[in-house]
Each structure stands twice: as C-alpha cells, then as structure tokens.
Short mmCIF file of C-alpha atoms in Angstrom, two decimals:
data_model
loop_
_atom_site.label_atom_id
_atom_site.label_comp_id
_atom_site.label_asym_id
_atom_site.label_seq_id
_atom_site.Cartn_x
_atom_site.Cartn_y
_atom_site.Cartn_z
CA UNK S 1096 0.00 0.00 0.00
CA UNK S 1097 1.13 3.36 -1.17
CA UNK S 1098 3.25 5.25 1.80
CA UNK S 1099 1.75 8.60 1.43
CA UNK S 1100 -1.76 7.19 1.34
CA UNK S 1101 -0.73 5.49 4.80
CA UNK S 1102 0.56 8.55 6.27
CA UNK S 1103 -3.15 10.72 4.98
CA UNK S 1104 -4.93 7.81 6.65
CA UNK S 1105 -3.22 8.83 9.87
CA UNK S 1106 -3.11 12.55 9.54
CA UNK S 1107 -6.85 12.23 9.05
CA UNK S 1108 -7.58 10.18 12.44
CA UNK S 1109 -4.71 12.40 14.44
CA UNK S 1110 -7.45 15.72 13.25
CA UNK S 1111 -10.77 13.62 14.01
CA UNK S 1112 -9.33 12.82 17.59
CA UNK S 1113 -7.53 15.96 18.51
CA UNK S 1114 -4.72 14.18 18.60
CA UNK S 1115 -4.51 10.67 20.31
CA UNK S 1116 -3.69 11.77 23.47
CA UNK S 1117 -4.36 11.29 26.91
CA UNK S 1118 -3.55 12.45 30.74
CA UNK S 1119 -0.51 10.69 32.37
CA UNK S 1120 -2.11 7.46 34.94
CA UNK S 1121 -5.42 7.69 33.19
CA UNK S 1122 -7.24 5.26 30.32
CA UNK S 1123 -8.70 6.95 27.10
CA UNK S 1124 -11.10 5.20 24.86
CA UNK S 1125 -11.38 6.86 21.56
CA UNK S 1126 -14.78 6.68 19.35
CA UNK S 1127 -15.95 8.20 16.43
CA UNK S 1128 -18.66 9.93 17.56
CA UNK S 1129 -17.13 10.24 21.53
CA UNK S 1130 -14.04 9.89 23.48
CA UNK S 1131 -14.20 8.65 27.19
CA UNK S 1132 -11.34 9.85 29.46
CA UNK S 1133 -11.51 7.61 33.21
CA UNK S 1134 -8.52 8.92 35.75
CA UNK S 1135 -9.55 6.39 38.67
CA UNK S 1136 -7.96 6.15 42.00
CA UNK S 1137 -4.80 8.11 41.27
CA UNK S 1138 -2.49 10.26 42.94
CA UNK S 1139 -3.54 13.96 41.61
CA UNK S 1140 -4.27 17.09 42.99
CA UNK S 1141 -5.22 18.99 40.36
CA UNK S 1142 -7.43 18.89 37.24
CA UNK S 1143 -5.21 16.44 34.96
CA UNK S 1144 -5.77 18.72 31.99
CA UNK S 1145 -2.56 17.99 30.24
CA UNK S 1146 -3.09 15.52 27.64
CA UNK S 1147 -6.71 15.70 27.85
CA UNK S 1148 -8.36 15.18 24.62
CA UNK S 1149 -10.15 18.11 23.60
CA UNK S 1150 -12.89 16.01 22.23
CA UNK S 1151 -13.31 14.00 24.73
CA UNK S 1152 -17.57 13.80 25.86
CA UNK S 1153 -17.33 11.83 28.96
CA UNK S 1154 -15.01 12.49 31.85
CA UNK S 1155 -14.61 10.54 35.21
CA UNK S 1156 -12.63 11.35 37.48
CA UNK S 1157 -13.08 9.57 40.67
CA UNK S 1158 -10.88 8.34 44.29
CA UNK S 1159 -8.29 11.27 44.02
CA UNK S 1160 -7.46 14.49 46.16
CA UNK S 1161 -8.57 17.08 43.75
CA UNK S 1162 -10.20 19.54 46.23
CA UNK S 1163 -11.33 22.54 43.20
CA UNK S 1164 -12.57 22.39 39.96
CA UNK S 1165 -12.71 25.98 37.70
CA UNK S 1166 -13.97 26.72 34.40
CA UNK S 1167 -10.17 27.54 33.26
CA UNK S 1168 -9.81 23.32 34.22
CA UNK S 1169 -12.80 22.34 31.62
CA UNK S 1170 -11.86 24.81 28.64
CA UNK S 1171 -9.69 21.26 28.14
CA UNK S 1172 -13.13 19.67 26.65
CA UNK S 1173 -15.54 22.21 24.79
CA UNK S 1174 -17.38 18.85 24.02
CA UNK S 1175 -18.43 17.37 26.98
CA UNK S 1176 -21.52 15.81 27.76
CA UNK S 1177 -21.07 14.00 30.88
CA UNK S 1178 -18.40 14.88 33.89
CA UNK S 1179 -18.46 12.44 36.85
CA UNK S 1180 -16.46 13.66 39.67
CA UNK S 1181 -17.61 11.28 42.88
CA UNK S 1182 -15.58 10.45 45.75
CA UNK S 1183 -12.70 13.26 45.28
CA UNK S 1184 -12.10 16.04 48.11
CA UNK S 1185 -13.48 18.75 46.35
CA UNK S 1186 -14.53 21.53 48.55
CA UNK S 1187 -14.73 24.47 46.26
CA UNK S 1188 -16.43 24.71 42.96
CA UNK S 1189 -16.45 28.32 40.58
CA UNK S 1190 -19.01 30.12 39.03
CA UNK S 1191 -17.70 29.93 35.93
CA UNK S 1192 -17.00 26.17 36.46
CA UNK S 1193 -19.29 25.39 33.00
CA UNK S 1194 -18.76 28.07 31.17
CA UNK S 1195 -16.55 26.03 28.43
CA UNK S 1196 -18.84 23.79 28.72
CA UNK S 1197 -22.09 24.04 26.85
CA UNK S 1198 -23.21 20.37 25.33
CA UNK S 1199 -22.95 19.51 29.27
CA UNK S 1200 -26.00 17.28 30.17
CA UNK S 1201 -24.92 15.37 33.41
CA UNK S 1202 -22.65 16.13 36.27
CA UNK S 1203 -21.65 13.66 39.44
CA UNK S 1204 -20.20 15.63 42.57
CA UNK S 1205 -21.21 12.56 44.67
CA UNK S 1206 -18.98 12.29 47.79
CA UNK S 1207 -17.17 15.16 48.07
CA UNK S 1208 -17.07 17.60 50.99
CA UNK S 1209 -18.85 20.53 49.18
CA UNK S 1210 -20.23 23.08 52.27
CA UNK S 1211 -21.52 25.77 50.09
CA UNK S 1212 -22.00 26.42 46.50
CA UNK S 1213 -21.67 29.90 44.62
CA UNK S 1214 -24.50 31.77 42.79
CA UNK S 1215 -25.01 30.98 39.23
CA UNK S 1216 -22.50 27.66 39.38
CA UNK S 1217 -25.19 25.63 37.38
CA UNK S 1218 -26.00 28.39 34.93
CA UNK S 1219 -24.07 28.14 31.97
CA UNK S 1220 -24.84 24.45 30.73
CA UNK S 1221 -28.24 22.78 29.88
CA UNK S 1222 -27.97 20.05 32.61
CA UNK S 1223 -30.33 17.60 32.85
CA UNK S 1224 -28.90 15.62 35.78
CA UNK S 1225 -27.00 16.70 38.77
CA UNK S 1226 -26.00 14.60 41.61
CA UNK S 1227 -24.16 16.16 45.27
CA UNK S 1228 -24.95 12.80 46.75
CA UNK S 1229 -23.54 12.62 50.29
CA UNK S 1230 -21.43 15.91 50.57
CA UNK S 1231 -21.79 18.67 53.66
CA UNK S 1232 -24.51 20.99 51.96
CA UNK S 1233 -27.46 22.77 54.43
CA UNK S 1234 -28.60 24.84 52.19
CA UNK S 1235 -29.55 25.35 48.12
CA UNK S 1236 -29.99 28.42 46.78
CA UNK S 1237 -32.65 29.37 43.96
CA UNK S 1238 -29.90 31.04 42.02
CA UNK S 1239 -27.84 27.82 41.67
CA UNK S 1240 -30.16 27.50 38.85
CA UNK S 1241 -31.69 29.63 36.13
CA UNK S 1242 -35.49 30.27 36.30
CA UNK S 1243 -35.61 27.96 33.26
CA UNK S 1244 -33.78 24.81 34.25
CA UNK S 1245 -34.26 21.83 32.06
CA UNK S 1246 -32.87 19.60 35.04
CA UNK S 1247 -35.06 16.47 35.06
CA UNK S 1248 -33.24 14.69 37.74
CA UNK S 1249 -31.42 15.61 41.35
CA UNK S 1250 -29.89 14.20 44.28
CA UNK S 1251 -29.34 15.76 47.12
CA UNK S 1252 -29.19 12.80 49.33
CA UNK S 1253 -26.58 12.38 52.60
CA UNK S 1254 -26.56 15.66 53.11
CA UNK S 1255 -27.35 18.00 56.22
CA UNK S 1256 -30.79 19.61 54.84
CA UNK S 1257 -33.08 20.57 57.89
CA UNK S 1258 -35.70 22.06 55.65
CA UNK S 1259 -36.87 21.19 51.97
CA UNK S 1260 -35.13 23.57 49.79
CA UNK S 1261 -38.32 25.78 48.77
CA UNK S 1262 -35.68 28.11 46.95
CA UNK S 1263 -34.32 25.85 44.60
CA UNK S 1264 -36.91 23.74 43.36
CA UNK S 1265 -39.17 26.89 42.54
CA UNK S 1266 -36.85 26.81 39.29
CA UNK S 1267 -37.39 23.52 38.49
CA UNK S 1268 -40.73 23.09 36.80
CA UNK S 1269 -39.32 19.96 34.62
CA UNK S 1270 -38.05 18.05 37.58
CA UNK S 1271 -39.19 13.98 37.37
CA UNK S 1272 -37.13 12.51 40.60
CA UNK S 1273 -35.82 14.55 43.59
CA UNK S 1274 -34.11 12.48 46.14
CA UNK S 1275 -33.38 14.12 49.36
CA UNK S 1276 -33.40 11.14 51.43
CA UNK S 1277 -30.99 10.68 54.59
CA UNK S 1278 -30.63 14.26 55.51
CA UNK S 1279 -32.01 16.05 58.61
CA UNK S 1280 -35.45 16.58 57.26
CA UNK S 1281 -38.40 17.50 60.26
CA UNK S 1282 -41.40 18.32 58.16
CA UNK S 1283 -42.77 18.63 54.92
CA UNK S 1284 -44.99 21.73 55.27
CA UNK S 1285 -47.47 22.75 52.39
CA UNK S 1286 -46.18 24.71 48.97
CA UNK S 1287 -43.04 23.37 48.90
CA UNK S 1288 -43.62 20.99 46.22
CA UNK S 1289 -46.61 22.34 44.34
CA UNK S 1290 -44.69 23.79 41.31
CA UNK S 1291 -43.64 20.26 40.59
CA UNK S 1292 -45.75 19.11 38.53
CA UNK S 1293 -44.43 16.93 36.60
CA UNK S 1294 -42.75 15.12 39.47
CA UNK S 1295 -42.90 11.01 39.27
CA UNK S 1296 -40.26 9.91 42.07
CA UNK S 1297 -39.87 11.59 45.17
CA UNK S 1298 -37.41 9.85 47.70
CA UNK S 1299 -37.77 11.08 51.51
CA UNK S 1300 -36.81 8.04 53.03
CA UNK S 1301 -34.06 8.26 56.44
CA UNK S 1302 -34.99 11.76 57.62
CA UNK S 1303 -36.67 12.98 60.65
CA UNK S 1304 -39.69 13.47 59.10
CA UNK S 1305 -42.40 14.05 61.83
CA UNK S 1306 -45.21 15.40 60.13
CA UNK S 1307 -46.68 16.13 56.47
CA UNK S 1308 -49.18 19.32 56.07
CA UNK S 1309 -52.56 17.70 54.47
CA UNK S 1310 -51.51 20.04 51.66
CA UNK S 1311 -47.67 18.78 51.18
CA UNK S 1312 -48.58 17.27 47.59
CA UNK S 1313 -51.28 18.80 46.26
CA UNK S 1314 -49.19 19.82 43.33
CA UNK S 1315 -47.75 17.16 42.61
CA UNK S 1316 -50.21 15.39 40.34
CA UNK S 1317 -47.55 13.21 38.18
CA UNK S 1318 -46.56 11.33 41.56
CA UNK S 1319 -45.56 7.60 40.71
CA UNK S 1320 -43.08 6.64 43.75
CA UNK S 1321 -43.05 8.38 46.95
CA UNK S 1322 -40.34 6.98 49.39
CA UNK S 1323 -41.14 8.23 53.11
CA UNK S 1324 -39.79 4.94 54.94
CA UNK S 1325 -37.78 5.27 58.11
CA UNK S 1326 -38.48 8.42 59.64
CA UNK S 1327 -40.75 9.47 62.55
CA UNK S 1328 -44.24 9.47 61.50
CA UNK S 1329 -47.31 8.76 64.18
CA UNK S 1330 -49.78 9.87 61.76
CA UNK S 1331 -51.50 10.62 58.54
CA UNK S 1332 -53.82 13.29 57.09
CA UNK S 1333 -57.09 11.04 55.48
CA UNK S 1334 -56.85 13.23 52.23
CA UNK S 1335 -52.34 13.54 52.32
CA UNK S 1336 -52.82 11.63 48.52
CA UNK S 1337 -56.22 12.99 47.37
CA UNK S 1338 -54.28 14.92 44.52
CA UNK S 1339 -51.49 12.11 43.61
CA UNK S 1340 -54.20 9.98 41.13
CA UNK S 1341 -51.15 8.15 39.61
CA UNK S 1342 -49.51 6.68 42.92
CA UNK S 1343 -48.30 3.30 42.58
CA UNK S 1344 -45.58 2.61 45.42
CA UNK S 1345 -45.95 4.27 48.70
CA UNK S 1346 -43.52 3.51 50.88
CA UNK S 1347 -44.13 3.74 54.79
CA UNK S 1348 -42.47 1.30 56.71
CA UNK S 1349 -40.05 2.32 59.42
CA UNK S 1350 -42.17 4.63 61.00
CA UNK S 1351 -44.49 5.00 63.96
CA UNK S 1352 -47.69 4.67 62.62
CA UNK S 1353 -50.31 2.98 65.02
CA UNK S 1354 -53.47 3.36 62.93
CA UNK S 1355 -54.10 4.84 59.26
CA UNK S 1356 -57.01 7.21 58.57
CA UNK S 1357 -60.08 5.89 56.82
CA UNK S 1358 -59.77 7.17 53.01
CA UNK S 1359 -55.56 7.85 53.61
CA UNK S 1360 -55.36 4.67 50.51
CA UNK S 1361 -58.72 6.06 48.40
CA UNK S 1362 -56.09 7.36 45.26
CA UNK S 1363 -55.68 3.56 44.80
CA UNK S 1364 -52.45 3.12 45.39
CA UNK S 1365 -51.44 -0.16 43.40
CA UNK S 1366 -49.09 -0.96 46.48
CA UNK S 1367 -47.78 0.14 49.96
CA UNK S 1368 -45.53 -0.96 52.53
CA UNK S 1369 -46.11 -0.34 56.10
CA UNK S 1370 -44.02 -2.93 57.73
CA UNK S 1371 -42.16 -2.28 60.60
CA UNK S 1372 -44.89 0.04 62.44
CA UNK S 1373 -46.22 -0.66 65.59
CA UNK S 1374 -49.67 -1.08 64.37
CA UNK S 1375 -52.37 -1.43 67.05
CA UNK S 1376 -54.75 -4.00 65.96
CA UNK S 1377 -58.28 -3.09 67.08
CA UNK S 1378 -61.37 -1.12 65.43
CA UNK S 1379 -59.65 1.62 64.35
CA UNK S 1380 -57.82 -0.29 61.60
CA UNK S 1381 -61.13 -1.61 60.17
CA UNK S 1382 -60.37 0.44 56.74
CA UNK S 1383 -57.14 -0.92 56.46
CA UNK S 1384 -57.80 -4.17 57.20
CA UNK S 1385 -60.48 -4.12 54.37
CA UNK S 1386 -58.31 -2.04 52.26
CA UNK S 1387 -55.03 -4.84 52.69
CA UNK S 1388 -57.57 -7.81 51.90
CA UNK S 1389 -59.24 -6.69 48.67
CA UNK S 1390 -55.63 -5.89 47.40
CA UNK S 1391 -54.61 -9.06 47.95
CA UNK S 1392 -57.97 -10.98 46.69
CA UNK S 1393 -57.06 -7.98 43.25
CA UNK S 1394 -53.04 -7.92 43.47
CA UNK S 1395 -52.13 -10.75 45.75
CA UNK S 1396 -50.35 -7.98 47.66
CA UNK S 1397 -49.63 -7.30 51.28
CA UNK S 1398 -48.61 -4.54 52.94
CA UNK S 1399 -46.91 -5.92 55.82
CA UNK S 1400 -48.72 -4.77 58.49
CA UNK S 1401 -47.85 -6.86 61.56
CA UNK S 1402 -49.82 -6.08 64.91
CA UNK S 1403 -47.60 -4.85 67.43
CA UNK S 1404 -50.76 -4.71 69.93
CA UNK S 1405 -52.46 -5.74 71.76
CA UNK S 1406 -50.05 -8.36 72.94
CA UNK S 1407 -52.32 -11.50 71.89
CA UNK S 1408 -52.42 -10.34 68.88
CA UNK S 1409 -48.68 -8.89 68.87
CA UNK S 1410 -46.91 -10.84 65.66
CA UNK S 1411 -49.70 -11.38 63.73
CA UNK S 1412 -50.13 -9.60 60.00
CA UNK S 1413 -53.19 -7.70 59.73
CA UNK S 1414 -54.37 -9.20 56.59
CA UNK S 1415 -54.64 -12.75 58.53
CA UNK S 1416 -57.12 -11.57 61.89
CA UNK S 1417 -60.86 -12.27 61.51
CA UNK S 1418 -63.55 -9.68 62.15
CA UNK S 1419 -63.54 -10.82 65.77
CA UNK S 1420 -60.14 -10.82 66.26
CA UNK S 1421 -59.75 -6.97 65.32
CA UNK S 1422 -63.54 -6.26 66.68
CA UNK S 1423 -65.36 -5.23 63.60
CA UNK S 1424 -68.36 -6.32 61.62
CA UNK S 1425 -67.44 -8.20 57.94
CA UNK S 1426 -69.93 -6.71 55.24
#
C-alpha cells in the first residue's frame, strides 16, 4: 500500500481525535462519535488537563485528592456531555466552572465535601442531571439554577438539609425525581412541592420526618413513587394523597404509625408498605384491614402490616385476623 496514502490515513484520524492523546495514569477510549477519558484512583491534585483530549464527551474522574474544579480546568473539553467527579475532596467549585462547557448534560459531585455552593455555578450548561450525593450541603440556593432549568433529575441525598429547599426547586418546573433522602429533614410543610408538577419519584426516606401538612402534595399530580420509609411518622392526614391519582408505590415502613385514617389509601395506590410500624390492631384499623384484603384478593399484595398490639395479637399480620379478632363487623 502506497506510503503517502498510509501517512493521509493517519493525519486524518490524528485531526478527528484531537490528537490521540491522553492524561498521564489515566485510560482513554477513543470513538468516532465520543471519546471517554476515566482517571480512577490516582495520585492527583489537580485537574489532569494535560493531555486531555479536547474532544473527549465523557469524563470521570473519581478516588483522588482534587479539592477545586474551575472553568479555566474544563476549557480542556468544549465537548463534553457528561463529567463524573464522585468520591474526590473537592470543597470548592467556581461560578464559571461550565462556562466552556455548553453540550454539558450530566454532572456527578457525589462524595465530596462541598459546604456551600456559589451563585449561578449551574448556569451556563443545559444540565439535565446533577447529583451532590452525600457531601456537607445545608442549604440550596434558587440562584444555583436559572429560572428555566431543564434539570429532570437531582440528588441531594446524605446531606445536612433541615428544611426542603423551597428556593431551589421553585426553578425547576421539569423536575421527574428529587431524592433528598438521609438528611435532617423534620417536616414537609405545604407549597413546597406544588410547582412540581411533573414530578414522578420523590425519595424522603431516612430523615426525621415528623409530620406532612394535608396540603404537602397537592401539586404534585404526576406522583408515581413516593419513598417516606424510616423516619418518625405517628400519623396521617385522610386526604395527604387525594391529589397524587397516579400513585403506585408508597412507601411507609419504618415509622411509627399505630393506625391509618379511613380514606388515607382512596387514590388507589397499586401498592404500599407499612411494615415495621407498631400497628395497634383493634377497630380503628377496620379500613385498612379491608383495604389490605381486597388488594390481595385484586393484586395478591400485602402490605406488611404486623400487629404490634395488643399483645395477643402482637406478631400477627393484619391481613390474617378475623372480624372478631380486630372487633369489627365483615360486610
């Protein structure tokens, strides 16, 4: 084969890729249509942008000691798309951090020990996913955000949030799934959620949560999985789900429910779990009892309600005691 035609053949891929090149201790896998750059577990400090492909799309870097990231670090890769950045020791992000970054869809600041964030650090990208999964944050400001975010997904689980961040999620109108499970949540007071409308998973599971305004979801219409297990719950407004038609798991184990309200299930929930409650077994559970046995003569589904009293009855699931076992009259 002709030499020159050999050496064209290269030339050509050395343009298409940037040049094949990648950062010292980290493994580059080049595409046509995307490059993937992973620096895993590896002695650096600082953003490894020597070497970095400038067409690379998806960046992880992951298990190091890089404690900043600025926007002069990412004008290494105008193309990105995705930048995962778990499990590093960043504590300080800049508002510019994105700015050389404008195909950005996802970023991954899982794990880090992020305090605070600056105004306007989410601005310049159209993010659809961001995750600051177990880092030190209290707070989230509305201004994190523009008033026109098209961020469908967040986590802002294993942090040290007190209070549901009312600010922030007033910008996202296009959110689906919101975790903020195992923070330091108390309540979930009425408003908060109602501009999120097109909501589907909402995970509030390991909090403190002591009590829901009757009001807490009326906007949130598009509700599909609400996750409220293991917090401290003794009771339930009867009309909490009247708005959320569309609710198929419900999650309430964990907590310290004793009885449930007659009409608290009437959305038709396709399936809840309220094991590991100290349910007391007597007249006042008559809607649940009835409620537990047609869905499991329809869906062959419990809810694993277990009587913790009174004691005679203390082990036994709901589902199983008679009418004159729980002292109530079978229609």
């Amino acid at each position: 084969m002709d030499l020159r035609y050999l050496l064209s053949i290269a030339l050509g891929i050395c343009c298409w890729y940037g040049a094949l090149s990648c950062p010292d201790l980290c493994n580059c896998y080049f595409g046509q249509e995307s490059t993937e750059v992973i620096c895993n577990n590896i002695q650096i400090s600082v953003f490894p942008a020597n070497g970095m492909p400038r067409n690379t799309t998806r960046l992880t870097i992951q298990y190091t000691n890089i404690t900043t990231i600025t926007g002069e670090d990412l004008l290494a890769t105008p193309l990105l798309k995705e930048l995962h950045l778990s499990n590093n020791m960043i504590r300080n992000l800049s508002t510019d951090m994105l700015i050389g970054v404008p195909h950005l869809h996802t970023i991954d600041l899982t794990g880090n020990q992020l305090m605070h964030l600056p105004s306007r650090v989410f601005h310049h990208a159209p993010l659809d996913s961001i995750a600051l999964k177990n880092n030190l944050l209290s707070r989230a400001e509305a201004d994190w955000l523009p008033s026109n975010s098209n961020l469908t997904w967040i986590d802002l689980s294993g942090n040290r949030f007190q209070k549901i961040p009312a600010g922030l999620l007033q910008n996202l109108g296009r959110l689906i799934t919101l975790d903020l499970s195992e923070n330091k949540l108390e309540d979930i007071p009425a408003g908060v959620l109602d501009l999120l409308t097109l909501l589907e998973r909402l995970s509030l599971q390991n909090n403190k949560v002591r009590t829901i305004d009757p009001l807490a979801f009326k906007g949130t219409y598009a509700l599909s999985y609400l996750f409220l297990q293991y917090n401290r719950l003794e009771k339930l407004s009867p009309t909490l789900f009247q708005h959320v038609k569309e609710l198929r798991y419900l999650d309430l184990s964990g907590n310290h429910l004793r009885h449930l309200p007659d009409g608290a299930l009437d959305p038709n929930v396709l399936f809840v779990d309220l094991g590991l409650n100290p349910w007391h077994c007597d007249a006042k559970m008559d809607y649940l009892w009835k409620w537990e046995r047609k869905s499991i003569e329809v869906r062959q589904e419990e809810t694993k309600a277990v009587c913790a009293l009174p004691v005679v009855l203390k082990g036994r699931p709901l589902a199983s005691l008679s009418p004159d076992e729980l002292g109530v009259k079978e229609e």
